[in-house]
Coordinates of C-alpha atoms and ligand atoms in Angstrom, one line a residue:
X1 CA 10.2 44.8 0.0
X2 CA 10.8 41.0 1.1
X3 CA 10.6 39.6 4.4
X4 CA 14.0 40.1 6.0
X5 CA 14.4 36.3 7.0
X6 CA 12.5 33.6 7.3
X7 CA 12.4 33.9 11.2
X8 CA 10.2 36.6 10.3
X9 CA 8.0 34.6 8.8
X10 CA 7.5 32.0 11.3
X11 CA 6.7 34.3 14.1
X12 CA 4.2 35.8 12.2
X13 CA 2.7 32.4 10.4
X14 CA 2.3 31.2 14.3
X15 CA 1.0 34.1 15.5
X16 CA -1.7 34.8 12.7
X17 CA -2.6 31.3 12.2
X18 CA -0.9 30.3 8.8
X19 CA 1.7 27.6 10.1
X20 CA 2.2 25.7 13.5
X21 CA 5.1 23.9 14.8
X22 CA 4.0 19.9 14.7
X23 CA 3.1 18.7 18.1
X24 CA 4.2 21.1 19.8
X25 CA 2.5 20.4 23.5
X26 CA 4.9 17.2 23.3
X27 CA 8.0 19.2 22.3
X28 CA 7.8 18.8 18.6
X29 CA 9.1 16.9 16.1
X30 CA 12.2 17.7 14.3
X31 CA 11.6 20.1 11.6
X32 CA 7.3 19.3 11.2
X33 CA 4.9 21.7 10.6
X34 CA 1.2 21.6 10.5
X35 CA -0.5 24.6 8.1
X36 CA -3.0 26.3 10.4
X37 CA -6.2 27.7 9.4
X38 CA -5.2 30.5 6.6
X39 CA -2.2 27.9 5.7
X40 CA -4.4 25.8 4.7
X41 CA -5.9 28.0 2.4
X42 CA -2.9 29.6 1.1
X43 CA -1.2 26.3 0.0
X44 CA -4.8 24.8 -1.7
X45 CA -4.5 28.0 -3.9
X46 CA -1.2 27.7 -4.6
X47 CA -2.2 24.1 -5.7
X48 CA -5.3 24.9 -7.5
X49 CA -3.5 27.9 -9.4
X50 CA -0.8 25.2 -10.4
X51 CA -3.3 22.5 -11.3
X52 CA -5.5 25.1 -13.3
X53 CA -2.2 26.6 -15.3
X54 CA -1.2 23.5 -16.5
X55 CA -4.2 21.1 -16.9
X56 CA -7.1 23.2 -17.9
X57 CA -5.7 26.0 -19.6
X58 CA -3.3 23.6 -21.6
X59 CA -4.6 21.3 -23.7
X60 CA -2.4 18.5 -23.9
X61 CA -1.6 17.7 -19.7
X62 CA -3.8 14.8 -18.0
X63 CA -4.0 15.1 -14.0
X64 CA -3.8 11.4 -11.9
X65 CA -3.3 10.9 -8.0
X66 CA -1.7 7.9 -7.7
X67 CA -1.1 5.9 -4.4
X68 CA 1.9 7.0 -1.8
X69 CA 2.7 3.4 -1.0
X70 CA 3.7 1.8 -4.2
X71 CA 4.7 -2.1 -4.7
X72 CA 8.4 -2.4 -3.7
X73 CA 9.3 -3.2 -7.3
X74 CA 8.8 0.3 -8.6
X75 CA 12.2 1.1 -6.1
X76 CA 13.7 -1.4 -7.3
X77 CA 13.7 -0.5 -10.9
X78 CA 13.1 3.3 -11.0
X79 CA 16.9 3.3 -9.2
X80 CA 15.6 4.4 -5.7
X81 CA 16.6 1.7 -3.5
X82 CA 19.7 1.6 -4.5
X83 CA 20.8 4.9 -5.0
X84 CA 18.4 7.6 -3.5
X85 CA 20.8 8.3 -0.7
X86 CA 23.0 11.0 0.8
X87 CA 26.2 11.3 2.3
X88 CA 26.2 11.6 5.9
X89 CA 29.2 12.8 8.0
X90 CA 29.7 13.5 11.7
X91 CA 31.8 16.1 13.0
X92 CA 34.4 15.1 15.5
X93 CA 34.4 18.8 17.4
X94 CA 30.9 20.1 17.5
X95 CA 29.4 16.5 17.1
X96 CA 26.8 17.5 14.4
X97 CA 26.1 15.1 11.7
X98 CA 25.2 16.8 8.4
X99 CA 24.8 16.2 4.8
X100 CA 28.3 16.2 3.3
X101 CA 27.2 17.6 0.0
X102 CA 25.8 20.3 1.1
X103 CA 29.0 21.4 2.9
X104 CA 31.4 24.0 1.6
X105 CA 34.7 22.3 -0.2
X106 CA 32.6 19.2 -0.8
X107 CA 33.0 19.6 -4.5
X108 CA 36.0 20.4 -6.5
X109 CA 36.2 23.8 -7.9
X110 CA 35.7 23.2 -11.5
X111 CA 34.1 20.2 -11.3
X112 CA 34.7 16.3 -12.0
X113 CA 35.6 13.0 -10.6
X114 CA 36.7 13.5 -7.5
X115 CA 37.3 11.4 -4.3
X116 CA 35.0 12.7 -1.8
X117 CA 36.8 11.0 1.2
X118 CA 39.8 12.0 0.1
X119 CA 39.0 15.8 0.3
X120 CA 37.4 14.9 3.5
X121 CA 40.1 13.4 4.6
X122 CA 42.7 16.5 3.6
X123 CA 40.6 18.5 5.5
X124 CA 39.0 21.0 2.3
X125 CA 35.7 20.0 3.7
X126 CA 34.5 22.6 5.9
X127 CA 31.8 21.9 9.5
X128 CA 28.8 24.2 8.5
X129 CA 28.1 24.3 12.8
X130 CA 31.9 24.9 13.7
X131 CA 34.1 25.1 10.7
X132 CA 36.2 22.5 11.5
X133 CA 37.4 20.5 8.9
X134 CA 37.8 17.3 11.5
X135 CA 35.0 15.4 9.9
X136 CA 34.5 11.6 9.4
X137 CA 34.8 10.0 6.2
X138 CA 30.7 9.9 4.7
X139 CA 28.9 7.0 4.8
X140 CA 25.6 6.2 2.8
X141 CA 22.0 6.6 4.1
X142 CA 18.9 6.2 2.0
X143 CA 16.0 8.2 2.5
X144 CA 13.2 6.4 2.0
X145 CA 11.0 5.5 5.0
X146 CA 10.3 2.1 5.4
X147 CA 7.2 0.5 6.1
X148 CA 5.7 -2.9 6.3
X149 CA 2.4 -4.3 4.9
X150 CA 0.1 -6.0 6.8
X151 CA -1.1 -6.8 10.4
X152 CA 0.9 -10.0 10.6
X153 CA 3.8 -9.4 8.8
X154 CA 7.2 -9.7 10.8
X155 CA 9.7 -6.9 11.7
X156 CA 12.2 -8.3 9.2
X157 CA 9.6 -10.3 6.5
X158 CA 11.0 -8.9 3.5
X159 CA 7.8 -9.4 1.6
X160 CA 6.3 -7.1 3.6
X161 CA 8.6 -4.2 3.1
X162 CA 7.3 -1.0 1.2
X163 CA 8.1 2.6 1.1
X164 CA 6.4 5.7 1.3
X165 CA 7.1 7.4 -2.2
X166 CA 10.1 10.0 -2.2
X167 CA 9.0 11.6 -5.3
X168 CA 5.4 11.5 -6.8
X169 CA 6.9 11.0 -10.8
X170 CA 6.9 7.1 -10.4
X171 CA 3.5 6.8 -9.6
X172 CA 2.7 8.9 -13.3
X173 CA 5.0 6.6 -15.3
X174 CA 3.9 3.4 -13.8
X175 CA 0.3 4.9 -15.2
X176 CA 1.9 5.8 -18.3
X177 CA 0.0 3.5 -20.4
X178 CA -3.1 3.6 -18.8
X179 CA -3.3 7.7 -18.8
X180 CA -2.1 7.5 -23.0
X181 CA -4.6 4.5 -24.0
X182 CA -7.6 5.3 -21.7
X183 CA -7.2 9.5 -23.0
X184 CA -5.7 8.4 -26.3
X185 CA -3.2 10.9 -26.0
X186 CA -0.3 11.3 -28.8
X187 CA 2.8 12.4 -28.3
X188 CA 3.9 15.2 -26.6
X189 CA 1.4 15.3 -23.8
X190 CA 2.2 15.8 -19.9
X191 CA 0.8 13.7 -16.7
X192 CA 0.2 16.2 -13.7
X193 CA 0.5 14.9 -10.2
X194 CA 0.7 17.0 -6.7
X195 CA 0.7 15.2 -3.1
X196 CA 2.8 14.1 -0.4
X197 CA 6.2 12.9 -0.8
X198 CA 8.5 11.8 1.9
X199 CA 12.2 11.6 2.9
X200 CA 13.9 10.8 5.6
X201 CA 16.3 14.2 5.5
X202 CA 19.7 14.0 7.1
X203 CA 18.9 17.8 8.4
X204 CA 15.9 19.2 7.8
X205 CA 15.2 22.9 8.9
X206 CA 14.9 26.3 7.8
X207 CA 11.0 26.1 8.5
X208 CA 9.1 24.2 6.0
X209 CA 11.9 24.4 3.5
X210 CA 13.3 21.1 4.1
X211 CA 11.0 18.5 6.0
X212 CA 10.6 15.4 6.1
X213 CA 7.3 14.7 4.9
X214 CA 6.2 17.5 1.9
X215 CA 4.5 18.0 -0.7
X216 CA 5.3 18.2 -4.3
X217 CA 3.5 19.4 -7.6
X218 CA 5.3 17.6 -10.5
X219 CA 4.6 17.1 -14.2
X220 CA 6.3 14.6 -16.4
X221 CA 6.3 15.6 -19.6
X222 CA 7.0 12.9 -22.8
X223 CA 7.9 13.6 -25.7
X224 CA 9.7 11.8 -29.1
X225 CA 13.6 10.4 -28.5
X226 CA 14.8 13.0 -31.1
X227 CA 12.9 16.5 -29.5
X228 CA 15.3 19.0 -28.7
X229 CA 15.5 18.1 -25.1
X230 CA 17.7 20.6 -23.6
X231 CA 15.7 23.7 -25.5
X232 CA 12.7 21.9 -24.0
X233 CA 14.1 22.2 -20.4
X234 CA 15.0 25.7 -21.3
X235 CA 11.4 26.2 -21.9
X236 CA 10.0 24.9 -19.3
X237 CA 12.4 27.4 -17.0
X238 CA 11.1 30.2 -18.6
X239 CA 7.3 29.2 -18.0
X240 CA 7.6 28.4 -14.8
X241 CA 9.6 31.8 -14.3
X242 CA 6.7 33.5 -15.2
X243 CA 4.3 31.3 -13.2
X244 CA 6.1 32.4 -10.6
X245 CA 5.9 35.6 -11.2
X246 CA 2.0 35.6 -11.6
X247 CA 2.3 34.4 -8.0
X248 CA 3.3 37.7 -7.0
X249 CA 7.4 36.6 -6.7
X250 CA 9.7 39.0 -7.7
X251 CA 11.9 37.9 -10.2
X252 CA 15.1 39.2 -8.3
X253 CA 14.6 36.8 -6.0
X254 CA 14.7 34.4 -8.4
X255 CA 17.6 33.3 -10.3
X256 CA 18.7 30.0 -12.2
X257 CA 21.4 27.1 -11.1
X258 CA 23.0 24.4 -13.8
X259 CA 23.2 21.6 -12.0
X260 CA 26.9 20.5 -12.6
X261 CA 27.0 17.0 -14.6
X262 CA 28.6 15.6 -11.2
X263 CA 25.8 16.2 -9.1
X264 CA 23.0 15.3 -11.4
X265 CA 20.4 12.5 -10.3
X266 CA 21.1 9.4 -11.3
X267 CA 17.9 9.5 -14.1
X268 CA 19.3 13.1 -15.9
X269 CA 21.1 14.3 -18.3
X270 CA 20.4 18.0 -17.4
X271 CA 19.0 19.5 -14.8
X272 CA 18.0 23.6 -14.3
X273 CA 17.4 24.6 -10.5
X274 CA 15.2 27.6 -10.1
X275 CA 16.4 29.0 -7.0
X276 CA 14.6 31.5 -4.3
X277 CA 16.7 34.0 -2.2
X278 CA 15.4 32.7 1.2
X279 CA 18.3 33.7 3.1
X280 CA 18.5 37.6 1.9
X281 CA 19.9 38.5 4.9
X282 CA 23.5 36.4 4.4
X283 CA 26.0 38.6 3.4
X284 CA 27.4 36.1 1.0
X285 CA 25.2 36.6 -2.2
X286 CA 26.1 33.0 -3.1
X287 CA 24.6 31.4 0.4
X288 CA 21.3 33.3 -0.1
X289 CA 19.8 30.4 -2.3
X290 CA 18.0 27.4 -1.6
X291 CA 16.3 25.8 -4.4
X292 CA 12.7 26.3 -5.2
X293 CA 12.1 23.8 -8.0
X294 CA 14.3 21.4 -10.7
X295 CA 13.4 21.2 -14.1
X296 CA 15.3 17.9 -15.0
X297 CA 15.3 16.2 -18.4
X298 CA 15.0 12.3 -17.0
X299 CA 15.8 10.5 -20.8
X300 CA 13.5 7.8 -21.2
X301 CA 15.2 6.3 -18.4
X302 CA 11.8 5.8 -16.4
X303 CA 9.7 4.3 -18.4
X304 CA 12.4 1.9 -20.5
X305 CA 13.5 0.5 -17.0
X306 CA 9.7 -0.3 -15.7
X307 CA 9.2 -2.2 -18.7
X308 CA 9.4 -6.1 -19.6
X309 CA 11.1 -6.0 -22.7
X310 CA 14.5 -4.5 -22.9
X311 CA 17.5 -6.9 -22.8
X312 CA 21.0 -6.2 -21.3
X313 CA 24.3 -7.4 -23.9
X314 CA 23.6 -11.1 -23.2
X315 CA 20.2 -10.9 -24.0
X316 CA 18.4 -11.3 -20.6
X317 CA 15.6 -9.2 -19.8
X318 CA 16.5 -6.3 -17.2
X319 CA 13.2 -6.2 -15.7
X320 CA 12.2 -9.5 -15.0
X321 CA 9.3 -8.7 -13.1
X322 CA 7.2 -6.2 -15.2
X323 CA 4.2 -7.3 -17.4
X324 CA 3.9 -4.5 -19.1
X325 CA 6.1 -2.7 -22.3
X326 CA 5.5 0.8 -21.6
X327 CA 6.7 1.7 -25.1
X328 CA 4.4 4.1 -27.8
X329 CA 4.1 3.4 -31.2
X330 CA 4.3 6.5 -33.4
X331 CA 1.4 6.2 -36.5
X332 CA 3.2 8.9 -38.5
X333 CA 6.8 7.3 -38.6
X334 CA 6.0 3.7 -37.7
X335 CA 8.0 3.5 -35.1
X336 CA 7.9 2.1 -31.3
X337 CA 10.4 3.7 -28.8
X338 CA 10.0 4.8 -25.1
X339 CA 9.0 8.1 -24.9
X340 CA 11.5 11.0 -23.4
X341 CA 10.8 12.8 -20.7
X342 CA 11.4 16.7 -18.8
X343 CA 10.2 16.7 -15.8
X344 CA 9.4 20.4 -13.9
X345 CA 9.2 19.4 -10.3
X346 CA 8.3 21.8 -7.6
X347 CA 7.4 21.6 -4.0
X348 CA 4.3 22.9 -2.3
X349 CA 5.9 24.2 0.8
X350 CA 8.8 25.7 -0.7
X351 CA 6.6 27.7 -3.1
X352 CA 4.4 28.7 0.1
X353 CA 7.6 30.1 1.9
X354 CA 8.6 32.2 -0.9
X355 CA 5.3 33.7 -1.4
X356 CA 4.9 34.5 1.7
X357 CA 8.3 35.8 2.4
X358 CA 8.0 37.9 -1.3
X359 CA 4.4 39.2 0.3
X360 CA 6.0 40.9 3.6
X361 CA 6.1 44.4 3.1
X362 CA 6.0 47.0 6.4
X363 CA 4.2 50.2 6.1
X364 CA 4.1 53.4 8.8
X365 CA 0.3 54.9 9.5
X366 CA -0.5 58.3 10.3
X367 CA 0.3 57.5 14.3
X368 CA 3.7 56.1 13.1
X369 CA 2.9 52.7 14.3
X370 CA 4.6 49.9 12.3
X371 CA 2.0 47.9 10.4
X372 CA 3.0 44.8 8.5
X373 CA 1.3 44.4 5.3
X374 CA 0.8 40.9 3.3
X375 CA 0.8 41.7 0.0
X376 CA -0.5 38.3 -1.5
X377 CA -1.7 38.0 -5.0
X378 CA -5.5 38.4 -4.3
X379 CA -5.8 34.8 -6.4
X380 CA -3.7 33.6 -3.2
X381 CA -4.8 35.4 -0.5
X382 CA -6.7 32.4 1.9
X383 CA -9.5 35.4 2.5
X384 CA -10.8 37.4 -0.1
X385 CA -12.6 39.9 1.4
X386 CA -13.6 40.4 5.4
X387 CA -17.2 42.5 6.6
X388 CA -16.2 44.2 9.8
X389 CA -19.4 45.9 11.3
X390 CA -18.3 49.4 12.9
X391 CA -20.7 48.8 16.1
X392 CA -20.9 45.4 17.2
X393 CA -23.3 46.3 20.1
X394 CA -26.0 47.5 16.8
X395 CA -28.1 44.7 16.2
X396 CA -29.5 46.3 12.5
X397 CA -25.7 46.5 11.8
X398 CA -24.2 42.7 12.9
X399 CA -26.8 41.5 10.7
X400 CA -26.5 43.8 7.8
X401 CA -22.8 42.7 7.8
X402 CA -23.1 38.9 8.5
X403 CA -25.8 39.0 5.4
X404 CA -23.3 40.6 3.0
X405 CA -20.8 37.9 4.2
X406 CA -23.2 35.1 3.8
X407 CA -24.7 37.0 -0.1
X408 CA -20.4 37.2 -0.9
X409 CA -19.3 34.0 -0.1
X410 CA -21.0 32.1 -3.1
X411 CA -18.5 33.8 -5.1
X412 CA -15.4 34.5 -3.1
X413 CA -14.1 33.6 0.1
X414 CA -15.5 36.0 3.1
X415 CA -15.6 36.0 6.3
X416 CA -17.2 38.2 9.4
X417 CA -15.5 39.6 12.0
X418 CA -16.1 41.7 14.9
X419 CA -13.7 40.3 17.6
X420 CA -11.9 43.9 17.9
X421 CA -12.3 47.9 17.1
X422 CA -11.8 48.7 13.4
X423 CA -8.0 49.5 13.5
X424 CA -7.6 46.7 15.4
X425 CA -9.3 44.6 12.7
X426 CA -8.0 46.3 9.7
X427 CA -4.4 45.9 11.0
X428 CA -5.1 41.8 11.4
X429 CA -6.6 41.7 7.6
X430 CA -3.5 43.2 6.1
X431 CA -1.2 41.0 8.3
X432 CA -2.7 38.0 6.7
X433 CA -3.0 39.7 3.2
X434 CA -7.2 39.7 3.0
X435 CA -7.0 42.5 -0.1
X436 CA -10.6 43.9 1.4
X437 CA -12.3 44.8 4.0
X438 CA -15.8 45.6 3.5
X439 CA -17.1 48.0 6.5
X440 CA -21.0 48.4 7.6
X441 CA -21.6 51.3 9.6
X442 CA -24.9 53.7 10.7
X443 CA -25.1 55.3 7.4
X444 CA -24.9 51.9 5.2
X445 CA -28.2 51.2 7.1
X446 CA -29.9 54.3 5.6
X447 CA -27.8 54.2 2.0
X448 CA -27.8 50.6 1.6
X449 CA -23.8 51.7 0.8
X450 CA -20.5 50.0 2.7
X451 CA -17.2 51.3 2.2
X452 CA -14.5 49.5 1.0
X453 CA -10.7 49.6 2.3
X454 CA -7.9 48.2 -0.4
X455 CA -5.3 46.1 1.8
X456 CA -1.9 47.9 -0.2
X457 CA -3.3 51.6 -0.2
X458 CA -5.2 52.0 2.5
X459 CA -8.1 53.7 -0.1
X460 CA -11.3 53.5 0.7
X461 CA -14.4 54.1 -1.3
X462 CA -17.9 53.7 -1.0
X463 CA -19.9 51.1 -3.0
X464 CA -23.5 50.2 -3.4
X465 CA -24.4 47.1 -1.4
X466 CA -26.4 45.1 -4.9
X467 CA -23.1 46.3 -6.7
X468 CA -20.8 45.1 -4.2
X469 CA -20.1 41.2 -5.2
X470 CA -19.2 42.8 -9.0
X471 CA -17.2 45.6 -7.9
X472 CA -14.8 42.8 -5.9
X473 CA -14.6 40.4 -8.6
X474 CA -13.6 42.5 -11.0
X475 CA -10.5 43.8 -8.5
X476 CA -9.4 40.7 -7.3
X477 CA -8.8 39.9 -10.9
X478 CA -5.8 41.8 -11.9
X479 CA -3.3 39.1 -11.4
X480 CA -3.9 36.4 -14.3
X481 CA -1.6 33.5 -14.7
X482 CA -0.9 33.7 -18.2
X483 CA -1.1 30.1 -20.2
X484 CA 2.0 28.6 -21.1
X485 CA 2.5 28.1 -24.6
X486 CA 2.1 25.0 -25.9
X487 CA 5.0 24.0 -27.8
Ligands
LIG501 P1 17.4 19.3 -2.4 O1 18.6 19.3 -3.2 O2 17.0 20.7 -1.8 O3 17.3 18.2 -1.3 P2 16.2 17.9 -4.5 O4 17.0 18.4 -5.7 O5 16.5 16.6 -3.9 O6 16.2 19.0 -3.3 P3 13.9 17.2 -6.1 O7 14.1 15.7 -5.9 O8 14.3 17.8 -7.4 O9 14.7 17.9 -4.9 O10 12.4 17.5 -5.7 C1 11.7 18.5 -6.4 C2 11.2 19.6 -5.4 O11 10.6 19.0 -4.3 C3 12.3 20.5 -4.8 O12 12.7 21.5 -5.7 C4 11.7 21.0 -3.6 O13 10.8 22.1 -4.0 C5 10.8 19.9 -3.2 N1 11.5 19.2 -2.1 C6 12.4 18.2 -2.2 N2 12.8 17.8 -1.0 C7 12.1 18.5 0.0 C8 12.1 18.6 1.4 N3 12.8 17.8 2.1 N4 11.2 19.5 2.0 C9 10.5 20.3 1.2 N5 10.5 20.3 -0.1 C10 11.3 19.4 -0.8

C-alpha cells in the first residue's frame, strides 16, 4: 500500500521528526520546510545513493559543486533572464492569483500555437480555487530571486545585481572545460551536480513538492552532435525508472509524460517527465500526477551560447562577453563542435516525498490496534538498527545495550533508546521505518544473545552478540541499486 495523501504524510513527518513547517513560532513562511532530525538523514541517503549510482559505479560521470550565486552573465546567455518566467493570472471571483499554465483549458486540445489571452479571454480557462473562468489576461513574472553584491552597493546599482541559481546545470557547463581538460575526459562523459536551487514560485504547496527554495540532483550528459539523441533520452528514462525502483517506489506509481513541443523549455528539443502519483486520492486518474523528474535533451544550446566564438548572419559575435570557446575537438574525426547534451534532472524533495509516501503501509497487531509501518528501503532508512533494553531500571542491561549500540555504529547507523516500554518503542521504530530493533533483556546477560525484531514481519530471532554486526549487514543488503549501463 501507498500513503493515502500526502496530508498523511505531513502529520506524521511533524510528529516523528522527519519534516517541520519553516518558522513556524512566527507563523511560517509560505510553503517552507525545514527536514528535522530523521529528514535529514533520509534525504542525505537519498543523495548519497544518487551520487554513488551514477559517479562511482559508472565510469565515465565526474561530480563538481559549483557556486549558487553565479556572475549575472551566465543569465544572460544561458536564456534565464529573459525567459525563465511564468504566467501569472488573478482571478476576479475568488481573488487567487495562480500559474496560468498549470490551469485546466490553458492549452489547446491537440496542441499548437495558440493565443493564450485569447482563450483566457473566451473564458475556456478554468479558476483551479473556484472554477470561474473570470480570470485576467496573464502577465509575465520571472522567478529568479534577486540579490545584490556587496555592502555598499545601491538598491538599484545594476552592477550589483545577481541571482541565486534556478537550476544547478549552468554552474556544470560553465565548468565544462575545466571538468574535460583537468579529468581529460572524451566524449560521452557526464558532470554530476546536487544542491540548492531557487525560484520564486507563483504557488507553491502541496508540502515540499513545490517550494521555493529546493534542492536538485542533475547530470548533464555530453555527447557527439550526431548521437541518437532522442534514443539517448529514452535511455536515460528507463535507468532512472529502475533507480527509482531500487528506492523502493513502485512502478505503478510511476508513469511517463511527453512534454508537448509547445510547452518545452526554451533550451529542448525533447523532453520526458517521469511523473509520481502524489495525489492517489483524486478521482480523476489524470490529476493524480505531479512530476517527479525531466529528462530533457538541451542540444548544445548551453554550451554554444556561453561561448566567445559563434557569430550571428552578420558576423558579430553573440556572446560578446565570454573568454572562453567551450567547444571539443574530436581526435578520431578531426573535428571541433560543441558537444550535445541530455540532461536527467530530479529534485531532492520531490524524490523524498514519494519515498516516503510509497513506504506507508498500515498493519493490525494481535490487540487490533492500527500500527503504521515505514517500509523504507533499509539503504534509506535514516536508522538502521535501534538497541532497546527490556528494563531500563537494570544497570547490567542499559549498558549491555548502549555497548552494542556504540560496537554497531562503526558500521551502520544505531541508536539507543529506552524513553518508553517495548511496544511503545517498537511501534515508534516502524513508524519511522528503522528495519531492526535489536532487544537486550535478563537472559542476553547470561547468553551473551539479543533478539532481533524485522520492522515488515514482526519476526524475531535470536542472534549471538559477536555475530550480531554481520548478521545485520548482510540483511540490510537486499536492496542493491543496480549500475546503469553504460552506453
Ligand atoms: P514544474 O513544471 O513542476 O514547475 P519544472 O519542469 O520547471 O517543474 P525542472 O526545471 O525540470 O522542473 O527541474 C527539475 C526538477 O527539479 C523537477 O523535476 C523537480 O523534481 C525539481 N523542482 C523544480 N521546481 C521545484 C520546486 N519549486 N520545488 C521542488 N522541486 C522542484
Amino acid at each position: 500500500m501507498t500513503a493515502p495523501n500526502i496530508d498523511t504524510i505531513v502529520s506524521l513527518a511533524k510528529r516523528r521528526g522527519f519534516v517541520f513547517p519553516s518558522s513556524e513560532i512566527y507563523g511560517g513562511l509560505g510553503s517552507a520546510w525545514d527536514y528535522g532530525p530523521l529528514g535529514v538523514e533520509l534525504a542525505n541517503n537519498i543523495k548519497q545513493a544518487w551520487w554513488r549510482w551514477l559517479v562511482y559505479e559508472r565510469d565515465d560521470i565526474e561530480g563538481v559543486d559549483s557556486s549558487i550565486i553565479l556572475n549575472r552573465l551566465v543569465w544572460k546567455y544561458s536564456g534565464h533572464e529573459a525567459t525563465f518566467h511564468d504566467p501569472l493570472v488573478d482571478c476576479r471571483e475568488c481573488k487567487s492569483r495562480m500559474r496560468a499554465d498549470k490551469l485546466e483549458g490553458y492549452f489547446p486540445e491537440g496542441g499548437g500555437q495558440f493565443d493564450a489571452n485569447e482563450r483566457l479571454r473566451d473564458g475556456l480557462v478554468k479558476c483551479s480555487e473556484c472554477g470561474s473562468t473570470n480570470l485576467t489576461d496573464e502577465r509575465y513574472f520571472n522567478m529568479m530571486f534577486r540579490t545584490r553584491l556587496g555592502a555598499l552597493a545601491d538598491e538599484d546599482d545594476p552592477t550589483a545585481l545577481a541571482y541565486l541559481r534556478p537550476e544547478t546545470a549552468q554552474g556544470i557547463f560553465i565548468n565544462f572545460l575545466n571538468v574535460q581538460t583537468a579529468m581529460r575526459r572524451k566524449l560521452p562523459f557526464g558532470i554530476a551536480q546536487v544542491g540548492k536551487s531557487f525560484r520564486n514560485e507563483v504557488t507553491p504547496g502541496n508540502f515540499i513538492l513545490r517550494t521555493r527554495e529546493f534542492e536538485q540532483m542533475e547530470m548533464e550528459y555530453f555527447v557527439k552532435p550526431d548521437a541518437e539523441h532522442f534514443k539517448l533520452v529514452d535511455e536515460w528514462v528507463t535507468l532512472y525508472l529502475e533507480w527509482f525502483k531500487g528506492l523502493g517506489i513502485d512502478t505503478a506509481n510511476l508513469k511517463l509524460h511527453e512534454v508537448p513541443k509547445g510547452e518545452l523549455a526554451h533550451y529542448s528539443k525533447r523532453t520526458v517527465d517521469i511523473m509520481y502519483r502524489y495525489f492517489p486520492e483524486r478521482a480523476e486518474e489524470e490529476r493524480q500526477w505531479e512530476e517527479l523528474m525531466g529528462i530533457a535533451y538541451r542540444t548544445d544550446f548551453d554550451l554554444r551560447s556561453h561561448s566567445s566564438k559563434p557569430t550571428d548572419e552578420e558576423g558579430k559575435r553573440v556572446n560578446s562577453d565570454s573568454t572562453e570557446d567551450l567547444s571539443y575537438f574530436d581526435e578520431s574525426t578531426k573535428q571541433r563542435f560543441y558537444p550535445h547534451v541530455i540532461e536527467p534532472a530530479a529534485g531532492v524533495n520531490r524524490t523524498v516525498l514519494a519515498v516516503l509516501m510509497d513506504a506507508y503501509s498500515e498493519k493490525t497487531n494481535d490487540k487490533g490496534e492500527m500500527r503504521v509501518i515505514l517500509k523504507l528501503s533499509p539503504q534509506l532508512a535514516p536508522i538502521k538498527a535501534a538497541i532497546l533494553p527490556l528494563a531500563k531500571n537494570k544497570p547490567e542491561i542499559v549498558g549491555m545495550a548502549k555497548a552494542i549500540k556504540r560496537s554497531l555504529q562503526p558500521v551502520l547507523r544505531a541508536v539507543y533508546d529506552d524513553t518508553g516500554g517495548i511496544g511503545k518503542l517498537y511501534a515508534r521504530q516502524d513508524e519511522i521505518g528503522t528495519p531492526f530493533c535489536v532487544t537486550v533483556d535478563h537472559q542476553s546477560l547470561e547468553d551473551e544473545a539479543v533478539t532481533v525484531r524485522d520492522r515488515d514481519t514482526w519476526e524475531q530471532e535470536r542472534v549471538k552478540v559477536s555475530d550480531l554486526a554481520e548478521h545485520l549487514q548482510k540483511r540490510l543488503k537486499p536492496y542493491p541499486i543496480p549500475a546503469p549501463e553504460v552506453s
